[in-house]
Short mmCIF file of C-alpha atoms in Angstrom, two decimals:
data_model
loop_
_atom_site.label_atom_id
_atom_site.label_comp_id
_atom_site.label_asym_id
_atom_site.label_seq_id
_atom_site.Cartn_x
_atom_site.Cartn_y
_atom_site.Cartn_z
CA MET A 4 23.96 100.76 -20.37
CA ASN A 5 20.62 100.43 -22.10
CA VAL A 6 18.49 100.22 -18.96
CA SER A 7 17.47 103.40 -17.16
CA VAL A 8 17.73 103.63 -13.35
CA PHE A 9 14.03 104.52 -13.43
CA GLU A 10 13.21 101.06 -14.73
CA ALA A 11 14.81 99.62 -11.57
CA ILE A 12 13.18 102.16 -9.23
CA GLY A 13 9.74 102.90 -10.64
CA PRO A 14 7.15 103.13 -11.92
CA ILE A 15 5.09 104.80 -9.22
CA MET A 16 1.88 102.81 -9.31
CA ILE A 17 -1.19 101.61 -7.47
CA GLY A 18 -0.60 98.04 -6.25
CA PRO A 19 -0.61 95.17 -6.05
CA SER A 20 0.59 94.03 -9.47
CA SER A 21 2.25 95.90 -12.34
CA SER A 22 0.64 93.57 -14.89
CA HIS A 23 -2.75 92.88 -13.27
CA THR A 24 -3.37 96.39 -11.88
CA ALA A 25 -1.18 99.11 -13.43
CA GLY A 26 -1.08 97.50 -16.89
CA ALA A 27 -4.83 96.84 -16.85
CA ALA A 28 -5.56 100.47 -15.99
CA LYS A 29 -3.24 101.74 -18.73
CA LEU A 30 -4.72 99.40 -21.32
CA ALA A 31 -8.26 100.56 -20.56
CA ARG A 32 -7.15 104.21 -20.55
CA ILE A 33 -5.63 103.82 -24.03
CA ALA A 34 -8.75 101.94 -25.21
CA ARG A 35 -10.92 104.86 -24.06
CA VAL A 36 -8.88 107.26 -26.19
CA ILE A 37 -9.27 104.99 -29.23
CA ALA A 38 -13.01 104.46 -28.67
CA GLY A 39 -13.80 108.11 -28.07
CA LYS A 40 -15.38 109.41 -24.91
CA GLU A 41 -19.11 109.35 -25.75
CA PHE A 42 -19.99 105.98 -24.22
CA SER A 43 -22.52 104.96 -21.60
CA HIS A 44 -21.74 101.30 -20.94
CA VAL A 45 -18.59 99.18 -21.10
CA SER A 46 -18.30 95.37 -21.11
CA PHE A 47 -15.04 93.73 -20.10
CA GLY A 48 -14.40 90.22 -21.42
CA LEU A 49 -11.62 88.75 -19.28
CA HIS A 50 -9.30 86.09 -20.65
CA GLY A 51 -6.72 83.77 -19.04
CA SER A 52 -5.10 84.95 -15.82
CA PHE A 53 -7.22 88.13 -15.89
CA ALA A 54 -10.35 85.94 -15.71
CA LYS A 55 -8.98 83.74 -12.91
CA THR A 56 -7.48 86.31 -10.56
CA TYR A 57 -9.07 89.68 -11.33
CA LYS A 58 -10.76 90.02 -7.96
CA GLY A 59 -7.61 89.48 -5.92
CA HIS A 60 -5.53 91.94 -7.92
CA GLY A 61 -8.14 94.67 -8.32
CA THR A 62 -7.99 94.21 -12.10
CA ASP A 63 -11.73 95.03 -12.26
CA ARG A 64 -11.31 98.36 -10.50
CA ALA A 65 -8.19 99.14 -12.53
CA LEU A 66 -10.02 98.52 -15.83
CA VAL A 67 -12.94 100.74 -14.82
CA ALA A 68 -10.46 103.42 -13.69
CA GLY A 69 -8.82 103.28 -17.10
CA ILE A 70 -12.03 103.83 -19.06
CA LEU A 71 -12.65 106.87 -16.82
CA GLY A 72 -9.21 108.26 -17.71
CA ILE A 73 -7.78 107.75 -14.20
CA LEU A 74 -3.98 107.32 -14.30
CA GLU A 75 -2.17 104.21 -13.04
CA ASP A 76 -0.62 106.06 -10.07
CA ASP A 77 -3.76 107.89 -8.97
CA GLU A 78 -5.25 106.67 -5.69
CA ASP A 79 -8.71 107.36 -7.16
CA LEU A 80 -8.19 104.09 -9.04
CA VAL A 81 -9.50 102.21 -6.00
CA LYS A 82 -12.73 104.23 -6.02
CA SER A 83 -13.38 103.78 -9.74
CA PHE A 84 -16.70 101.93 -9.29
CA GLU A 85 -18.09 104.85 -7.30
CA ILE A 86 -16.66 107.44 -9.71
CA ALA A 87 -18.26 105.65 -12.68
CA LYS A 88 -21.64 106.15 -10.99
CA ILE A 89 -21.07 109.91 -10.84
CA TYR A 90 -20.44 109.95 -14.60
CA ASP A 91 -23.45 107.69 -15.19
CA ILE A 92 -21.29 105.01 -16.81
CA THR A 93 -22.28 101.38 -16.25
CA PHE A 94 -20.09 98.31 -16.77
CA ASP A 95 -20.05 94.53 -16.53
CA PHE A 96 -17.50 91.72 -16.50
CA TYR A 97 -17.64 88.28 -18.08
CA GLU A 98 -15.16 85.52 -18.88
CA LEU A 99 -14.19 84.58 -22.42
CA GLU A 100 -11.56 82.68 -24.39
CA LEU A 101 -9.38 84.78 -26.69
CA GLU A 102 -7.52 82.20 -28.71
CA GLY A 103 -3.76 82.62 -28.96
CA MET A 104 -3.76 85.73 -26.77
CA HIS A 105 -1.47 86.56 -23.85
CA GLU A 106 -2.62 85.30 -20.41
CA ASN A 107 -3.46 88.85 -19.28
CA SER A 108 -5.85 89.93 -22.02
CA VAL A 109 -9.19 91.68 -22.13
CA LYS A 110 -11.81 92.51 -24.73
CA ILE A 111 -13.28 95.93 -23.94
CA THR A 112 -16.57 96.79 -25.64
CA PHE A 113 -17.60 100.44 -25.49
CA PHE A 114 -21.33 101.00 -26.08
CA MET A 115 -21.46 104.50 -27.54
CA LYS A 116 -24.24 107.00 -26.91
CA ASP A 117 -25.09 107.04 -30.64
CA GLY A 118 -25.96 103.32 -30.56
CA THR A 119 -22.73 102.05 -32.13
CA TYR A 120 -20.07 100.10 -30.31
CA ASN A 121 -16.27 99.75 -30.36
CA ASP A 122 -14.43 96.50 -29.57
CA ILE A 123 -10.85 96.81 -28.41
CA ILE A 124 -8.72 93.82 -27.47
CA GLY A 125 -5.39 94.19 -25.70
CA SER A 126 -2.91 92.59 -23.34
CA SER A 127 -0.94 93.65 -20.28
CA ILE A 128 2.46 92.16 -21.03
CA GLY A 129 4.37 92.80 -17.78
CA GLY A 130 5.98 95.67 -15.89
CA GLY A 131 2.99 97.88 -16.65
CA GLN A 132 3.57 97.64 -20.42
CA ILE A 133 0.61 97.05 -22.72
CA ILE A 134 -0.23 96.22 -26.30
CA VAL A 135 -3.49 96.89 -28.15
CA LYS A 136 -3.98 93.90 -30.45
CA ARG A 137 -7.24 94.66 -32.16
CA ILE A 138 -9.52 97.65 -32.80
CA ASN A 139 -12.89 96.51 -34.12
CA LYS A 140 -12.01 94.56 -37.28
CA PHE A 141 -8.41 95.69 -37.47
CA ASP A 142 -5.32 93.96 -36.08
CA THR A 143 -2.90 96.41 -34.46
CA GLU A 144 0.29 96.45 -32.40
CA ILE A 145 -0.11 99.68 -30.41
CA THR A 146 2.20 99.79 -27.39
CA ALA A 147 1.54 103.44 -26.52
CA GLN A 148 5.21 104.11 -25.89
CA ALA A 149 5.33 106.80 -28.56
CA CYS A 150 2.67 109.32 -29.55
CA THR A 151 0.22 107.38 -31.69
CA LEU A 152 -2.49 108.36 -34.18
CA VAL A 153 -5.37 105.97 -34.83
CA ILE A 154 -7.15 106.96 -38.04
CA ASN A 155 -10.16 105.30 -39.67
CA GLN A 156 -10.58 106.06 -43.34
CA TYR A 157 -12.13 104.76 -46.56
CA ASP A 158 -9.65 102.74 -48.59
CA LYS A 159 -9.27 105.27 -51.43
CA LYS A 160 -6.32 106.40 -53.51
CA GLY A 161 -4.40 109.34 -52.08
CA VAL A 162 -5.74 109.25 -48.50
CA ILE A 163 -2.47 108.03 -47.02
CA SER A 164 -0.38 110.60 -48.89
CA ASP A 165 -2.80 113.35 -47.79
CA ILE A 166 -2.42 112.22 -44.17
CA ALA A 167 1.37 112.13 -44.50
CA ARG A 168 1.34 115.61 -46.05
CA VAL A 169 -0.60 117.08 -43.10
CA LEU A 170 1.95 115.59 -40.71
CA ALA A 171 4.92 116.81 -42.77
CA ASN A 172 3.43 120.31 -42.99
CA ASN A 173 3.22 120.31 -39.20
CA ASN A 174 6.84 119.20 -38.90
CA ILE A 175 5.92 115.79 -37.45
CA ASN A 176 8.11 112.84 -38.40
CA ILE A 177 6.47 109.43 -38.82
CA GLY A 178 8.26 106.68 -36.89
CA ILE A 179 6.07 103.70 -37.77
CA MET A 180 2.99 103.54 -40.02
CA LYS A 181 0.70 100.55 -40.46
CA VAL A 182 -2.29 100.43 -42.77
CA ASN A 183 -4.92 97.72 -42.66
CA ARG A 184 -8.28 97.34 -44.48
CA THR A 185 -11.37 95.14 -44.27
CA ALA A 186 -11.69 94.83 -48.07
CA LYS A 187 -10.51 96.76 -51.11
CA GLY A 188 -12.22 100.16 -51.26
CA GLU A 189 -13.94 99.71 -47.89
CA MET A 190 -13.05 100.67 -44.30
CA ALA A 191 -9.37 100.95 -43.47
CA CYS A 192 -7.38 101.70 -40.35
CA CYS A 193 -4.09 103.56 -40.16
CA ILE A 194 -1.85 103.52 -37.08
CA ILE A 195 0.96 106.06 -37.00
CA GLU A 196 3.62 106.41 -34.32
CA THR A 197 5.31 109.80 -34.39
CA ASP A 198 8.51 111.20 -32.92
CA SER A 199 6.85 114.35 -31.59
CA ILE A 200 3.68 115.36 -29.77
CA ILE A 201 0.53 115.65 -31.87
CA THR A 202 -1.46 118.79 -31.06
CA SER A 203 -5.25 119.01 -31.25
CA GLU A 204 -4.85 121.39 -34.24
CA VAL A 205 -3.08 118.60 -36.15
CA VAL A 206 -5.87 116.16 -35.23
CA GLU A 207 -8.43 118.67 -36.54
CA SER A 208 -6.50 119.11 -39.83
CA LEU A 209 -6.37 115.33 -40.24
CA LYS A 210 -10.14 115.07 -39.73
CA GLU A 211 -10.58 117.43 -42.70
CA VAL A 212 -8.67 115.11 -45.06
CA ASN A 213 -10.97 113.60 -47.72
CA ASN A 214 -12.25 110.10 -46.89
CA VAL A 215 -10.99 110.21 -43.31
CA ILE A 216 -13.72 109.02 -40.94
CA SER A 217 -12.19 109.48 -37.50
CA VAL A 218 -8.90 110.51 -35.88
CA HIS A 219 -7.75 109.80 -32.34
CA SER A 220 -4.38 110.68 -30.88
CA ILE A 221 -2.86 108.90 -27.93
CA ILE A 222 -0.68 111.33 -26.03
CA ILE A 223 1.84 109.55 -23.89
CA THR A 224 2.14 110.89 -20.38
CA ASP A 225 5.32 110.13 -18.50
CA LYS A 226 4.09 106.98 -16.78
CA MET B 14 30.40 103.82 -19.90
CA TYR B 15 29.80 100.45 -18.24
CA ASN B 16 27.68 97.40 -18.98
CA ASN B 17 28.45 95.26 -15.95
CA PHE B 18 29.52 95.59 -12.32
CA ASP B 19 33.21 95.02 -13.05
CA GLU B 20 33.28 98.03 -15.39
CA LEU B 21 31.14 100.15 -13.04
CA LEU B 22 33.46 99.49 -10.09
CA GLU B 23 36.57 100.11 -12.19
CA LEU B 24 35.29 103.52 -13.31
CA ALA B 25 34.44 104.53 -9.74
CA THR B 26 37.80 103.29 -8.46
CA ILE B 27 39.94 104.96 -11.16
CA ARG B 28 38.21 108.30 -10.67
CA ASN B 29 37.93 107.87 -6.91
CA VAL B 30 34.22 108.76 -6.90
CA SER B 31 31.09 107.06 -5.56
CA LEU B 32 29.13 104.50 -7.60
CA SER B 33 26.26 106.99 -7.73
CA GLN B 34 28.42 109.54 -9.59
CA ILE B 35 29.21 107.06 -12.38
CA ILE B 36 25.57 105.90 -12.46
CA LEU B 37 24.34 109.51 -12.66
CA GLU B 38 26.58 110.27 -15.65
CA ALA B 39 25.44 107.12 -17.45
CA GLU B 40 21.78 107.96 -16.81
CA MET B 41 22.24 111.50 -18.17
CA LYS B 42 23.65 110.03 -21.39
CA LEU B 43 20.98 107.34 -21.68
CA SER B 44 17.90 109.40 -20.86
CA ASP B 45 18.88 112.88 -22.10
CA LEU B 46 17.79 114.23 -18.71
CA SER B 47 19.82 116.88 -16.88
CA GLU B 48 21.34 116.21 -13.46
CA SER B 49 18.66 118.26 -11.74
CA GLN B 50 15.86 116.51 -13.66
CA ILE B 51 17.21 113.13 -12.55
CA TYR B 52 17.36 114.23 -8.89
CA GLU B 53 13.80 115.60 -9.19
CA LYS B 54 12.53 112.25 -10.47
CA LEU B 55 14.44 110.42 -7.74
CA GLU B 56 12.90 112.65 -5.09
CA LEU B 57 9.42 112.09 -6.50
CA ASN B 58 9.97 108.32 -6.28
CA TYR B 59 11.51 108.56 -2.82
CA ASN B 60 8.56 110.55 -1.50
CA VAL B 61 6.19 107.80 -2.65
CA MET B 62 8.49 105.24 -1.01
CA LEU B 63 8.55 107.15 2.28
CA GLU B 64 4.79 107.47 2.31
CA SER B 65 4.39 103.72 1.81
CA THR B 66 6.83 102.92 4.66
CA ARG B 67 4.47 104.78 7.03
CA LYS B 68 1.01 104.19 5.64
CA ALA B 69 0.21 100.90 7.42
CA LEU B 70 2.08 101.54 10.70
CA HIS B 71 -0.88 103.02 12.56
CA THR B 72 -3.92 101.59 10.73
CA PRO B 73 -4.49 98.12 9.26
CA LEU B 74 -5.15 98.39 5.52
CA VAL B 75 -7.83 96.30 3.83
CA THR B 76 -6.31 93.56 1.65
CA PRO B 77 -8.12 90.81 -0.31
CA GLY B 78 -8.59 87.80 1.97
CA ALA B 79 -7.02 89.83 4.80
CA LEU B 80 -3.86 87.70 4.62
CA ILE B 81 -1.53 90.46 5.82
CA GLN B 82 -3.97 93.01 7.16
CA GLY B 83 -2.54 94.74 10.26
CA ILE B 84 0.82 92.96 10.35
CA SER B 85 2.76 96.22 9.89
CA MET B 86 1.05 97.91 12.82
CA ASP B 87 1.70 94.90 15.06
CA GLN B 88 5.37 94.85 14.08
CA TYR B 89 5.70 98.58 14.59
CA ASN B 90 4.14 98.45 18.05
CA TYR B 91 6.34 95.48 18.96
CA SER B 92 9.44 97.36 17.78
CA LYS B 93 8.81 100.04 20.38
CA GLY B 94 8.80 97.52 23.26
CA GLU B 95 11.81 96.54 25.35
CA ASN B 96 11.70 92.80 24.88
CA SER B 97 12.34 92.17 21.20
CA ILE B 98 15.17 89.77 20.40
CA CYS B 99 16.86 91.83 17.70
CA GLY B 100 16.19 95.25 19.16
CA SER B 101 13.98 98.11 18.16
CA PHE B 102 15.97 99.25 15.11
CA ILE B 103 15.83 95.91 13.24
CA ASN B 104 12.17 95.49 14.14
CA SER B 105 11.26 98.95 12.96
CA VAL B 106 13.04 98.33 9.63
CA MET B 107 10.90 95.21 9.21
CA ALA B 108 7.76 97.18 10.12
CA ARG B 109 8.53 99.73 7.40
CA ALA B 110 9.09 97.03 4.77
CA LEU B 111 5.83 95.34 5.81
CA SER B 112 4.03 98.68 5.56
CA CYS B 113 5.09 99.00 1.90
CA SER B 114 3.86 95.48 1.16
CA GLU B 115 0.58 96.04 3.00
CA THR B 116 0.11 99.34 1.13
CA ASN B 117 0.73 97.56 -2.16
CA ALA B 118 -1.67 94.73 -1.37
CA SER B 119 -4.40 97.20 -0.38
CA MET B 120 -4.16 98.99 -3.75
CA GLY B 121 -2.26 101.93 -2.31
CA ARG B 122 0.45 103.88 -4.12
CA VAL B 123 3.95 102.38 -4.19
CA CYS B 124 7.16 102.72 -6.15
CA ALA B 125 8.36 99.46 -7.72
CA ALA B 126 11.91 98.57 -6.56
CA PRO B 127 12.54 96.66 -8.76
CA THR B 128 8.96 95.28 -8.76
CA ALA B 129 5.75 96.00 -6.87
CA GLY B 130 6.09 92.66 -5.06
CA ALA B 131 9.51 93.77 -3.75
CA CYS B 132 8.58 97.41 -3.14
CA GLY B 133 9.40 97.42 0.59
CA ILE B 134 13.10 96.61 0.81
CA VAL B 135 14.88 99.64 -0.67
CA PRO B 136 12.48 102.10 1.06
CA ALA B 137 12.79 100.40 4.47
CA VAL B 138 16.59 100.19 4.36
CA VAL B 139 17.28 103.64 2.89
CA SER B 140 14.79 105.48 5.11
CA SER B 141 15.88 103.69 8.30
CA LEU B 142 19.60 104.19 7.69
CA SER B 143 19.20 107.80 6.65
CA ASP B 144 17.38 108.36 9.97
CA LYS B 145 20.17 106.56 11.83
CA TYR B 146 22.99 108.51 10.14
CA ASN B 147 21.09 111.76 9.83
CA SER B 148 21.87 111.80 6.11
CA SER B 149 21.25 114.88 3.99
CA LYS B 150 18.66 114.81 1.22
CA LYS B 151 21.47 114.69 -1.37
CA GLU B 152 23.07 111.70 0.39
CA VAL B 153 19.75 109.88 0.45
CA LEU B 154 19.07 110.50 -3.24
CA ASP B 155 22.63 109.44 -4.10
CA ALA B 156 22.12 106.20 -2.17
CA LEU B 157 18.88 105.68 -4.09
CA LEU B 158 20.77 106.31 -7.32
CA THR B 159 23.30 103.63 -6.34
CA ALA B 160 20.47 101.20 -5.54
CA SER B 161 18.70 101.87 -8.83
CA GLY B 162 21.97 101.68 -10.80
CA VAL B 163 22.65 98.25 -9.30
CA GLY B 164 19.11 97.18 -10.25
CA ALA B 165 19.54 98.48 -13.79
CA VAL B 166 22.73 96.46 -14.36
CA ILE B 167 20.93 93.31 -13.16
CA MET B 168 17.96 94.09 -15.44
CA GLN B 169 20.34 94.49 -18.36
CA ASN B 170 22.31 91.28 -17.72
CA ALA B 171 19.75 89.01 -16.01
CA THR B 172 16.11 89.47 -14.96
CA VAL B 173 13.93 90.92 -12.19
CA SER B 174 10.76 89.12 -13.26
CA GLY B 175 9.25 86.59 -10.86
CA ALA B 176 7.85 84.59 -13.78
CA GLU B 177 11.36 84.25 -15.18
CA GLY B 178 13.71 84.34 -12.20
CA ALA B 179 11.44 83.56 -9.21
CA CYS B 180 11.61 85.46 -5.90
CA GLN B 181 15.42 85.60 -5.94
CA ALA B 182 15.05 87.98 -8.91
CA GLU B 183 12.43 90.13 -7.16
CA THR B 184 13.04 90.44 -3.40
CA GLY B 185 16.59 89.11 -3.91
CA VAL B 186 17.43 91.89 -6.33
CA GLY B 187 15.56 94.39 -4.14
CA ALA B 188 17.91 93.44 -1.29
CA THR B 189 20.94 93.59 -3.61
CA MET B 190 19.97 97.14 -4.54
CA ALA B 191 19.33 98.03 -0.90
CA THR B 192 22.64 96.70 0.39
CA ALA B 193 24.60 98.88 -2.05
CA ALA B 194 22.65 101.91 -0.83
CA ALA B 195 23.25 100.85 2.80
CA VAL B 196 27.04 100.66 2.35
CA GLN B 197 27.07 104.09 0.71
CA LEU B 198 24.94 105.67 3.47
CA ALA B 199 27.21 104.10 6.11
CA GLY B 200 30.29 105.63 4.45
CA GLY B 201 31.70 102.45 2.88
CA THR B 202 33.62 102.27 -0.40
CA PRO B 203 32.27 101.27 -3.84
CA ASP B 204 34.25 98.03 -3.51
CA MET B 205 32.50 97.24 -0.21
CA ALA B 206 29.12 97.95 -1.83
CA ILE B 207 29.81 95.53 -4.68
CA ASN B 208 30.95 92.85 -2.20
CA ALA B 209 27.80 93.36 -0.12
CA CYS B 210 25.74 92.72 -3.26
CA CYS B 211 27.53 89.37 -3.68
CA PHE B 212 26.67 88.33 -0.11
CA VAL B 213 23.00 89.18 -0.62
CA LEU B 214 22.81 87.08 -3.78
CA MET B 215 24.58 84.18 -2.01
CA ASN B 216 21.75 84.19 0.48
CA VAL B 217 18.85 84.29 -1.97
CA LEU B 218 19.88 81.84 -4.71
CA GLY B 219 17.04 79.41 -5.35
CA LEU B 220 14.36 81.43 -3.58
CA VAL B 221 11.12 80.41 -5.29
CA CYS B 222 8.08 82.55 -6.15
CA ASP B 223 5.06 80.86 -4.58
CA PRO B 224 2.40 83.41 -3.62
CA VAL B 225 -0.55 82.00 -1.69
CA ALA B 226 -3.73 82.23 -3.81
CA GLY B 227 -1.71 84.16 -6.40
CA LEU B 228 -1.95 87.27 -4.26
CA VAL B 229 1.01 89.59 -3.69
CA GLN B 230 0.77 89.14 0.09
CA VAL B 231 2.20 85.90 1.54
CA PRO B 232 5.11 85.19 1.54
CA CYS B 233 5.90 88.44 -0.33
CA ALA B 234 5.41 90.73 2.67
CA GLN B 235 7.42 88.52 5.04
CA ARG B 236 10.20 88.28 2.46
CA ASN B 237 10.29 92.06 2.09
CA ALA B 238 10.85 92.29 5.86
CA ILE B 239 13.54 89.60 6.00
CA GLN B 240 15.35 90.72 2.83
CA SER B 241 15.63 94.24 4.28
CA ILE B 242 17.58 92.74 7.17
CA ASN B 243 19.57 90.52 4.80
CA ALA B 244 20.60 93.71 2.96
CA MET B 245 21.83 95.36 6.17
CA LEU B 246 23.62 92.24 7.47
CA CYS B 247 25.45 91.82 4.16
CA ALA B 248 26.39 95.50 4.18
CA ASP B 249 27.95 94.93 7.61
CA LEU B 250 29.83 91.85 6.40
CA ALA B 251 31.33 93.90 3.57
CA MET B 252 32.05 96.93 5.79
CA ALA B 253 34.01 94.60 8.11
CA GLY B 254 36.28 93.82 5.17
CA MET B 255 34.92 90.47 3.94
CA LYS B 256 35.54 89.84 0.24
CA SER B 257 33.44 87.66 -2.01
CA VAL B 258 35.38 84.82 -3.66
CA VAL B 259 33.07 85.09 -6.71
CA PRO B 260 32.76 88.44 -8.53
CA LEU B 261 29.32 90.09 -8.61
CA ASP B 262 28.83 89.71 -12.38
CA GLN B 263 29.25 85.96 -12.03
CA MET B 264 26.89 85.89 -9.03
CA VAL B 265 24.26 87.69 -11.13
CA ASP B 266 24.79 85.18 -13.90
CA ALA B 267 24.42 82.34 -11.38
CA MET B 268 21.14 83.85 -10.14
CA HIS B 269 19.89 84.11 -13.72
CA LYS B 270 20.78 80.47 -14.44
CA VAL B 271 19.17 79.21 -11.24
CA GLY B 272 16.04 81.16 -12.21
CA LYS B 273 15.93 79.50 -15.61
CA ALA B 274 16.53 76.07 -14.08
CA LEU B 275 13.62 76.37 -11.65
CA PRO B 276 10.42 74.69 -12.89
CA PRO B 277 7.43 76.87 -13.88
CA SER B 278 5.50 75.58 -10.84
CA LEU B 279 7.89 77.65 -8.67
CA LYS B 280 7.78 80.84 -10.73
CA GLU B 281 4.71 82.96 -10.01
CA THR B 282 2.19 80.32 -11.10
CA SER B 283 1.08 79.53 -7.52
CA ILE B 284 1.24 75.79 -8.25
CA GLY B 285 4.22 74.73 -6.13
CA GLY B 286 6.04 75.86 -3.02
CA MET B 287 3.90 77.14 -0.15
CA ALA B 288 1.20 78.05 -2.69
CA GLY B 289 0.74 74.34 -3.34
CA THR B 290 0.02 73.42 0.29
CA GLU B 291 -3.45 72.32 1.39
CA ALA B 292 -3.83 75.40 3.58
CA ALA B 293 -2.95 77.73 0.70
CA LYS B 294 -5.40 75.99 -1.64
CA GLU B 295 -8.11 76.36 0.98
CA ILE B 296 -7.40 80.11 1.21
CA SER B 297 -7.59 80.33 -2.57
CA ARG B 298 -10.99 78.58 -2.59
CA ARG B 299 -12.23 80.89 0.15
CA ILE B 300 -11.32 84.03 -1.79
CA PHE B 301 -12.00 83.04 -5.39
CA GLY B 302 -14.64 80.34 -4.90
#
């Protein structure tokens, strides 16, 4: 058997739809980790089935819950609009076409307090599973099923080996590593899936690596 | 180890143990969890299930378009009266299944079994029968293990997605899981449980997925209620000694093939079936504009 009994009974989730509600909340929650938490406004560009049916499935409330860090099985998800007010976070929804993307896709734009913004595009692909397809200018395939590091760095010689050395020194094995750059010598993005949990100490050591701009780790909770 | 129902039943028969024992051992190997960790997770899921079987019995829950708002409470109150056709037990099972569906539609917490759209069947059947037989907590969790093991084999060899297999793969599989649990709670043999699963599938083949306005409300909630009863009726057929002329693995395969053969308009797209009726389109316009 390759299928766990907990795939047949589970997950525990807020209804009504694993793809339109639970998956949407998870996607936004992962996007928040990637964007960083210092944002004041978030725009959600809804594509395909998300655009057509978001009101009936509570996709809007699920997305807002996600950017607030509320888990997919937390009943607070329903009250996310009110909770956003407490944290002074505003949001809006609009419809858009994301060519070639899955029916349940969203472009989430985080407007950061320092005046910059982060665009994250992802899809809810069924059964509560998600995939992050794009972070700003970089194509990605983050499924958040393993612990994942999202690193932004300058495309310079030796950065990748320095990053790998920090992980090896901390006894962390790299499962999958993908590197992507805008142009030679310019901004690059490195996605690393690891076999073990990444502690905040490791994240801090990675931030000290030369030419590394930012480091975010996605810790997978048992959801 | 097993990969289909034939192998699962053979292992249970040779060792003269319940299906849940074989399923437990397989899960320990697959997930690297200990026996007690598996039971803890099962209990966590069952507690969420129980809560959802009760949540809408006394208060109507707010659902988009109010398509099923209050139906669980009405059914529950009716089940307590003297005049129901099928008696208070059957009606209360339906009320519990409806409560799970109403909870789900109102953005409450549920446990998918195997999907959110079919989240009422296993909870309604297992909770009602464990009340009836005064089952111990261990017996209830073992029955849940049997149900989830049956679901896992179907997920491995076919599908439980409405977009791929239509409603037969969602509420149909939910009822298949529930009937196996029902037989076990009632003291039947593994062979009876597997036969009961066949009877459930016989009665759901071709069931289309056609949610009104694309919402997980109608006919999902009604089908959760009726499939709970289907699960119990089929358990009784098997407990009486009836044997299926087609083995369960082949029935699962048949369900999978029927699912593939159904046109996309009848698989979660809300184009055909009852979703395509004038009345359903009007409801859709009312809610989504």
